[in-house]
Amino acid sequence: VNEPFCCGVNEDSFLNIGPFRGNFLFHGNRYTDGGAFQLYSYAMNAVVSEMTMVRVGGILSWGRANSGQYTSNLHNQFHNNVIEEGNHVFNYNGSYIYQHGKVVEPFSFGVLASDQFDENLPYTFPLNRFIVFRGNRVLNNGGLVVRGNTADVLAEGTIVTNSSVGSSVGPDSCQYSPNPNVPRNGCALYTENSTILFS
């Protein structure tokens, strides 16, 4: 640390220290017949815009945690992306079963973080924060889902057509709890914070 913190730090504070991966711009690319486009693990200040996706696993903002290592997605933006067709080959690498907190099917756009509950890790506060979805469109078979340890997400102007799903946040029965001493298995599929805004 080469300068003072901007705000108070005490014995209850959690510092996430790791290599910086950020200030990315992904613009105007086309992906067909593949896996998901992921801001995976550490990703900060990324802009994903005007991408076109056909039969892929979606566009994801995915904070991760395992073995006591926490990696956040912070201040990421997704603007004017288009899912032409959301149907795709699922689980092509055989690692996750449907429905698992680490996949977004049948949705196409997603913010997810399930590892803390999957592995009973002590830090259960949001790994995804300040995520913006604006002007994105799903033309066939998809939607937008927010789940896991996530806070401060804004989704506006999302248009979903020809789909069995739309926009979704985990059910009210699984609320965010600031007590790190109470692991809560079963919440991995759900969103743990109420500061999710759809308009």
PDB file of C-alpha atoms in Angstrom:
ATOM      1  CA  VAL A   1       0.000   0.000   0.000  1.00  0.00           C
ATOM      2  CA  ASN A   2       1.628   3.222  -1.145  1.00  0.00           C
ATOM      3  CA  GLU A   3      -0.874   5.812   0.139  1.00  0.00           C
ATOM      4  CA  PRO A   4      -3.443   6.170   2.938  1.00  0.00           C
ATOM      5  CA  PHE A   5      -6.895   4.643   2.552  1.00  0.00           C
ATOM      6  CA  CYS A   6      -9.685   7.028   1.630  1.00  0.00           C
ATOM      7  CA  CYS A   7     -11.908   5.816   4.446  1.00  0.00           C
ATOM      8  CA  GLY A   8     -11.649   4.240   7.876  1.00  0.00           C
ATOM      9  CA  VAL A   9     -10.331   0.699   8.150  1.00  0.00           C
ATOM     10  CA  ASN A  10     -10.837  -1.301  11.327  1.00  0.00           C
ATOM     11  CA  GLU A  11     -10.741  -4.894  12.600  1.00  0.00           C
ATOM     12  CA  ASP A  12     -14.008  -5.662  10.762  1.00  0.00           C
ATOM     13  CA  SER A  13     -12.756  -4.442   7.364  1.00  0.00           C
ATOM     14  CA  PHE A  14     -12.008  -6.839   4.527  1.00  0.00           C
ATOM     15  CA  LEU A  15      -9.277  -5.908   2.035  1.00  0.00           C
ATOM     16  CA  ASN A  16      -9.189  -7.592  -1.338  1.00  0.00           C
ATOM     17  CA  ILE A  17      -5.590  -7.431  -2.572  1.00  0.00           C
ATOM     18  CA  GLY A  18      -4.535  -8.991  -5.846  1.00  0.00           C
ATOM     19  CA  PRO A  19      -3.152  -8.263  -9.294  1.00  0.00           C
ATOM     20  CA  PHE A  20      -5.013  -5.508 -11.121  1.00  0.00           C
ATOM     21  CA  ARG A  21      -6.913  -6.665 -14.195  1.00  0.00           C
ATOM     22  CA  GLY A  22      -8.968  -3.876 -15.594  1.00  0.00           C
ATOM     23  CA  ASN A  23      -9.495  -0.853 -17.818  1.00  0.00           C
ATOM     24  CA  PHE A  24     -10.642  -3.180 -20.610  1.00  0.00           C
ATOM     25  CA  LEU A  25     -12.725  -2.283 -23.640  1.00  0.00           C
ATOM     26  CA  PHE A  26     -14.409  -5.050 -25.639  1.00  0.00           C
ATOM     27  CA  HIS A  27     -16.308  -3.417 -28.500  1.00  0.00           C
ATOM     28  CA  GLY A  28     -18.080  -4.545 -31.646  1.00  0.00           C
ATOM     29  CA  ASN A  29     -17.058  -8.209 -31.668  1.00  0.00           C
ATOM     30  CA  ARG A  30     -19.186 -11.125 -32.914  1.00  0.00           C
ATOM     31  CA  TYR A  31     -19.144 -14.542 -31.234  1.00  0.00           C
ATOM     32  CA  THR A  32     -20.893 -17.657 -32.567  1.00  0.00           C
ATOM     33  CA  ASP A  33     -21.242 -21.239 -31.337  1.00  0.00           C
ATOM     34  CA  GLY A  34     -19.087 -21.111 -28.229  1.00  0.00           C
ATOM     35  CA  GLY A  35     -18.932 -20.753 -24.474  1.00  0.00           C
ATOM     36  CA  ALA A  36     -19.683 -17.665 -22.421  1.00  0.00           C
ATOM     37  CA  PHE A  37     -17.924 -14.309 -22.675  1.00  0.00           C
ATOM     38  CA  GLN A  38     -16.874 -13.800 -19.059  1.00  0.00           C
ATOM     39  CA  LEU A  39     -15.410 -11.045 -16.945  1.00  0.00           C
ATOM     40  CA  TYR A  40     -14.107 -13.795 -14.701  1.00  0.00           C
ATOM     41  CA  SER A  41     -12.507 -13.458 -11.295  1.00  0.00           C
ATOM     42  CA  TYR A  42     -10.766 -10.060 -11.012  1.00  0.00           C
ATOM     43  CA  ALA A  43     -12.227  -7.578 -13.497  1.00  0.00           C
ATOM     44  CA  MET A  44     -12.439  -3.860 -12.857  1.00  0.00           C
ATOM     45  CA  ASN A  45     -13.504  -0.891 -14.974  1.00  0.00           C
ATOM     46  CA  ALA A  46     -14.368  -3.005 -18.002  1.00  0.00           C
ATOM     47  CA  VAL A  47     -16.702  -1.887 -20.791  1.00  0.00           C
ATOM     48  CA  VAL A  48     -18.359  -4.523 -22.989  1.00  0.00           C
ATOM     49  CA  SER A  49     -20.284  -2.831 -25.781  1.00  0.00           C
ATOM     50  CA  GLU A  50     -21.999  -3.550 -29.079  1.00  0.00           C
ATOM     51  CA  MET A  51     -21.104  -7.234 -29.009  1.00  0.00           C
ATOM     52  CA  THR A  52     -23.217  -9.685 -31.031  1.00  0.00           C
ATOM     53  CA  MET A  53     -23.649 -13.203 -29.658  1.00  0.00           C
ATOM     54  CA  VAL A  54     -25.161 -16.199 -31.466  1.00  0.00           C
ATOM     55  CA  ARG A  55     -25.568 -19.588 -29.726  1.00  0.00           C
ATOM     56  CA  VAL A  56     -23.035 -18.877 -26.969  1.00  0.00           C
ATOM     57  CA  GLY A  57     -23.186 -19.176 -23.182  1.00  0.00           C
ATOM     58  CA  GLY A  58     -23.945 -15.500 -22.619  1.00  0.00           C
ATOM     59  CA  ILE A  59     -22.178 -12.404 -21.313  1.00  0.00           C
ATOM     60  CA  LEU A  60     -21.231 -12.655 -17.639  1.00  0.00           C
ATOM     61  CA  SER A  61     -19.808 -10.593 -14.798  1.00  0.00           C
ATOM     62  CA  TRP A  62     -18.515 -13.240 -12.407  1.00  0.00           C
ATOM     63  CA  GLY A  63     -16.734 -12.556  -9.113  1.00  0.00           C
ATOM     64  CA  ARG A  64     -15.105 -15.711  -7.713  1.00  0.00           C
ATOM     65  CA  ALA A  65     -13.909 -17.132  -4.427  1.00  0.00           C
ATOM     66  CA  ASN A  66     -12.156 -20.338  -3.499  1.00  0.00           C
ATOM     67  CA  SER A  67      -9.788 -21.604  -0.829  1.00  0.00           C
ATOM     68  CA  GLY A  68     -10.027 -18.282   0.996  1.00  0.00           C
ATOM     69  CA  GLN A  69      -9.087 -16.229  -2.078  1.00  0.00           C
ATOM     70  CA  TYR A  70     -11.649 -13.653  -3.159  1.00  0.00           C
ATOM     71  CA  THR A  71     -11.645 -11.981  -6.578  1.00  0.00           C
ATOM     72  CA  SER A  72     -14.124  -9.224  -7.353  1.00  0.00           C
ATOM     73  CA  ASN A  73     -15.886  -7.764 -10.372  1.00  0.00           C
ATOM     74  CA  LEU A  74     -16.141  -4.014  -9.779  1.00  0.00           C
ATOM     75  CA  HIS A  75     -17.367  -1.071 -11.884  1.00  0.00           C
ATOM     76  CA  ASN A  76     -18.094  -3.071 -15.042  1.00  0.00           C
ATOM     77  CA  GLN A  77     -20.478  -1.909 -17.776  1.00  0.00           C
ATOM     78  CA  PHE A  78     -22.383  -3.760 -20.507  1.00  0.00           C
ATOM     79  CA  HIS A  79     -23.903  -1.476 -23.178  1.00  0.00           C
ATOM     80  CA  ASN A  80     -25.926  -2.133 -26.346  1.00  0.00           C
ATOM     81  CA  ASN A  81     -25.029  -5.802 -26.697  1.00  0.00           C
ATOM     82  CA  VAL A  82     -27.251  -8.156 -28.710  1.00  0.00           C
ATOM     83  CA  ILE A  83     -27.998 -11.829 -28.180  1.00  0.00           C
ATOM     84  CA  GLU A  84     -29.338 -12.912 -31.578  1.00  0.00           C
ATOM     85  CA  GLU A  85     -29.955 -16.492 -30.447  1.00  0.00           C
ATOM     86  CA  GLY A  86     -29.548 -17.662 -26.859  1.00  0.00           C
ATOM     87  CA  ASN A  87     -29.954 -21.389 -27.466  1.00  0.00           C
ATOM     88  CA  HIS A  88     -26.564 -23.112 -27.390  1.00  0.00           C
ATOM     89  CA  VAL A  89     -24.749 -26.287 -26.426  1.00  0.00           C
ATOM     90  CA  PHE A  90     -24.820 -26.378 -22.629  1.00  0.00           C
ATOM     91  CA  ASN A  91     -22.120 -27.796 -20.389  1.00  0.00           C
ATOM     92  CA  TYR A  92     -19.771 -28.521 -23.245  1.00  0.00           C
ATOM     93  CA  ASN A  93     -16.893 -29.110 -20.811  1.00  0.00           C
ATOM     94  CA  GLY A  94     -18.909 -31.240 -18.366  1.00  0.00           C
ATOM     95  CA  SER A  95     -18.019 -29.213 -15.272  1.00  0.00           C
ATOM     96  CA  TYR A  96     -21.413 -28.017 -13.988  1.00  0.00           C
ATOM     97  CA  ILE A  97     -24.857 -29.487 -13.881  1.00  0.00           C
ATOM     98  CA  TYR A  98     -27.980 -27.503 -14.686  1.00  0.00           C
ATOM     99  CA  GLN A  99     -29.093 -25.563 -12.627  1.00  0.00           C
ATOM    100  CA  HIS A 100     -25.999 -24.525 -10.733  1.00  0.00           C
ATOM    101  CA  GLY A 101     -24.994 -21.163  -9.333  1.00  0.00           C
ATOM    102  CA  LYS A 102     -22.097 -21.075 -11.802  1.00  0.00           C
ATOM    103  CA  VAL A 103     -24.242 -21.054 -14.929  1.00  0.00           C
ATOM    104  CA  VAL A 104     -26.897 -18.627 -16.163  1.00  0.00           C
ATOM    105  CA  GLU A 105     -28.990 -20.858 -18.423  1.00  0.00           C
ATOM    106  CA  PRO A 106     -31.693 -20.155 -19.614  1.00  0.00           C
ATOM    107  CA  PHE A 107     -30.621 -16.492 -19.317  1.00  0.00           C
ATOM    108  CA  SER A 108     -28.018 -14.790 -21.529  1.00  0.00           C
ATOM    109  CA  PHE A 109     -26.770 -11.809 -19.527  1.00  0.00           C
ATOM    110  CA  GLY A 110     -25.717 -12.513 -15.964  1.00  0.00           C
ATOM    111  CA  VAL A 111     -24.047 -11.343 -12.788  1.00  0.00           C
ATOM    112  CA  LEU A 112     -23.158 -14.246 -10.532  1.00  0.00           C
ATOM    113  CA  ALA A 113     -21.105 -15.151  -7.463  1.00  0.00           C
ATOM    114  CA  SER A 114     -21.864 -18.440  -5.742  1.00  0.00           C
ATOM    115  CA  ASP A 115     -18.522 -19.742  -4.525  1.00  0.00           C
ATOM    116  CA  GLN A 116     -18.712 -18.362  -0.981  1.00  0.00           C
ATOM    117  CA  PHE A 117     -21.706 -20.524  -0.153  1.00  0.00           C
ATOM    118  CA  ASP A 118     -20.583 -23.490  -2.228  1.00  0.00           C
ATOM    119  CA  GLU A 119     -17.375 -23.694  -0.195  1.00  0.00           C
ATOM    120  CA  ASN A 120     -18.644 -22.348   3.179  1.00  0.00           C
ATOM    121  CA  LEU A 121     -16.168 -19.468   3.077  1.00  0.00           C
ATOM    122  CA  PRO A 122     -16.278 -16.930   5.915  1.00  0.00           C
ATOM    123  CA  TYR A 123     -16.553 -13.750   3.812  1.00  0.00           C
ATOM    124  CA  THR A 124     -20.070 -13.568   2.401  1.00  0.00           C
ATOM    125  CA  PHE A 125     -20.279  -9.935   1.371  1.00  0.00           C
ATOM    126  CA  PRO A 126     -20.748  -8.949  -2.298  1.00  0.00           C
ATOM    127  CA  LEU A 127     -18.037  -9.902  -4.792  1.00  0.00           C
ATOM    128  CA  ASN A 128     -19.829  -8.103  -7.647  1.00  0.00           C
ATOM    129  CA  ARG A 129     -20.506  -4.404  -7.163  1.00  0.00           C
ATOM    130  CA  PHE A 130     -21.342  -1.397  -9.313  1.00  0.00           C
ATOM    131  CA  ILE A 131     -22.323  -3.378 -12.421  1.00  0.00           C
ATOM    132  CA  VAL A 132     -24.331  -1.601 -15.154  1.00  0.00           C
ATOM    133  CA  PHE A 133     -26.393  -3.180 -17.942  1.00  0.00           C
ATOM    134  CA  ARG A 134     -27.820  -0.593 -20.345  1.00  0.00           C
ATOM    135  CA  GLY A 135     -29.606  -0.960 -23.684  1.00  0.00           C
ATOM    136  CA  ASN A 136     -28.932  -4.669 -24.143  1.00  0.00           C
ATOM    137  CA  ARG A 137     -31.239  -6.831 -26.286  1.00  0.00           C
ATOM    138  CA  VAL A 138     -32.121 -10.506 -26.415  1.00  0.00           C
ATOM    139  CA  LEU A 139     -33.825 -11.356 -29.697  1.00  0.00           C
ATOM    140  CA  ASN A 140     -34.407 -15.079 -29.021  1.00  0.00           C
ATOM    141  CA  ASN A 141     -34.195 -17.305 -25.947  1.00  0.00           C
ATOM    142  CA  GLY A 142     -32.470 -15.535 -23.096  1.00  0.00           C
ATOM    143  CA  GLY A 143     -32.759 -12.804 -20.498  1.00  0.00           C
ATOM    144  CA  LEU A 144     -30.857 -11.172 -17.648  1.00  0.00           C
ATOM    145  CA  VAL A 145     -30.241 -12.751 -14.236  1.00  0.00           C
ATOM    146  CA  VAL A 146     -28.514 -11.393 -11.116  1.00  0.00           C
ATOM    147  CA  ARG A 147     -27.612 -13.935  -8.423  1.00  0.00           C
ATOM    148  CA  GLY A 148     -25.095 -14.713  -5.729  1.00  0.00           C
ATOM    149  CA  ASN A 149     -23.225 -12.274  -3.526  1.00  0.00           C
ATOM    150  CA  THR A 150     -23.907  -9.160  -5.558  1.00  0.00           C
ATOM    151  CA  ALA A 151     -24.812  -5.535  -4.815  1.00  0.00           C
ATOM    152  CA  ASP A 152     -25.331  -2.239  -6.603  1.00  0.00           C
ATOM    153  CA  VAL A 153     -26.414  -3.449 -10.033  1.00  0.00           C
ATOM    154  CA  LEU A 154     -28.295  -1.218 -12.459  1.00  0.00           C
ATOM    155  CA  ALA A 155     -30.093  -2.777 -15.420  1.00  0.00           C
ATOM    156  CA  GLU A 156     -32.026  -0.399 -17.637  1.00  0.00           C
ATOM    157  CA  GLY A 157     -33.452  -0.554 -21.119  1.00  0.00           C
ATOM    158  CA  THR A 158     -33.070  -4.332 -21.396  1.00  0.00           C
ATOM    159  CA  ILE A 159     -35.302  -5.671 -24.189  1.00  0.00           C
ATOM    160  CA  VAL A 160     -36.132  -9.384 -24.270  1.00  0.00           C
ATOM    161  CA  THR A 161     -38.226 -10.908 -27.075  1.00  0.00           C
ATOM    162  CA  ASN A 162     -39.175 -14.463 -28.062  1.00  0.00           C
ATOM    163  CA  SER A 163     -38.078 -15.929 -24.725  1.00  0.00           C
ATOM    164  CA  SER A 164     -39.540 -17.910 -21.820  1.00  0.00           C
ATOM    165  CA  VAL A 165     -37.540 -15.771 -19.337  1.00  0.00           C
ATOM    166  CA  GLY A 166     -36.979 -12.038 -18.891  1.00  0.00           C
ATOM    167  CA  SER A 167     -35.073 -10.318 -16.074  1.00  0.00           C
ATOM    168  CA  SER A 168     -34.678 -12.046 -12.723  1.00  0.00           C
ATOM    169  CA  VAL A 169     -33.250 -11.549  -9.248  1.00  0.00           C
ATOM    170  CA  GLY A 170     -33.117 -14.371  -6.701  1.00  0.00           C
ATOM    171  CA  PRO A 171     -36.237 -14.919  -4.555  1.00  0.00           C
ATOM    172  CA  ASP A 172     -36.980 -12.921  -1.389  1.00  0.00           C
ATOM    173  CA  SER A 173     -36.585 -16.015   0.796  1.00  0.00           C
ATOM    174  CA  CYS A 174     -32.788 -15.803   0.608  1.00  0.00           C
ATOM    175  CA  GLN A 175     -31.724 -12.402   1.921  1.00  0.00           C
ATOM    176  CA  TYR A 176     -28.267 -10.940   2.439  1.00  0.00           C
ATOM    177  CA  SER A 177     -26.900 -11.514   5.954  1.00  0.00           C
ATOM    178  CA  PRO A 178     -23.833  -9.604   7.200  1.00  0.00           C
ATOM    179  CA  ASN A 179     -22.953 -12.325   9.717  1.00  0.00           C
ATOM    180  CA  PRO A 180     -19.871 -14.122   8.338  1.00  0.00           C
ATOM    181  CA  ASN A 181     -20.135 -16.794  11.060  1.00  0.00           C
ATOM    182  CA  VAL A 182     -23.352 -18.267   9.655  1.00  0.00           C
ATOM    183  CA  PRO A 183     -22.691 -20.155   6.403  1.00  0.00           C
ATOM    184  CA  ARG A 184     -25.882 -20.456   4.405  1.00  0.00           C
ATOM    185  CA  ASN A 185     -25.765 -23.295   1.929  1.00  0.00           C
ATOM    186  CA  GLY A 186     -28.581 -23.218  -0.578  1.00  0.00           C
ATOM    187  CA  CYS A 187     -28.327 -19.501  -1.299  1.00  0.00           C
ATOM    188  CA  ALA A 188     -25.816 -19.876  -4.104  1.00  0.00           C
ATOM    189  CA  LEU A 189     -28.518 -19.522  -6.747  1.00  0.00           C
ATOM    190  CA  TYR A 190     -29.948 -16.371  -5.232  1.00  0.00           C
ATOM    191  CA  THR A 191     -29.045 -12.724  -4.974  1.00  0.00           C
ATOM    192  CA  GLU A 192     -27.936 -11.634  -1.548  1.00  0.00           C
ATOM    193  CA  ASN A 193     -28.617  -7.919  -1.663  1.00  0.00           C
ATOM    194  CA  SER A 194     -31.617  -5.741  -2.362  1.00  0.00           C
ATOM    195  CA  THR A 195     -29.790  -2.915  -4.155  1.00  0.00           C
ATOM    196  CA  ILE A 196     -30.546  -4.292  -7.602  1.00  0.00           C
ATOM    197  CA  LEU A 197     -32.416  -1.861  -9.846  1.00  0.00           C
ATOM    198  CA  PHE A 198     -34.263  -2.730 -13.042  1.00  0.00           C
ATOM    199  CA  SER A 199     -35.904  -0.039 -15.146  1.00  0.00           C
TER     200      SER A 199
END
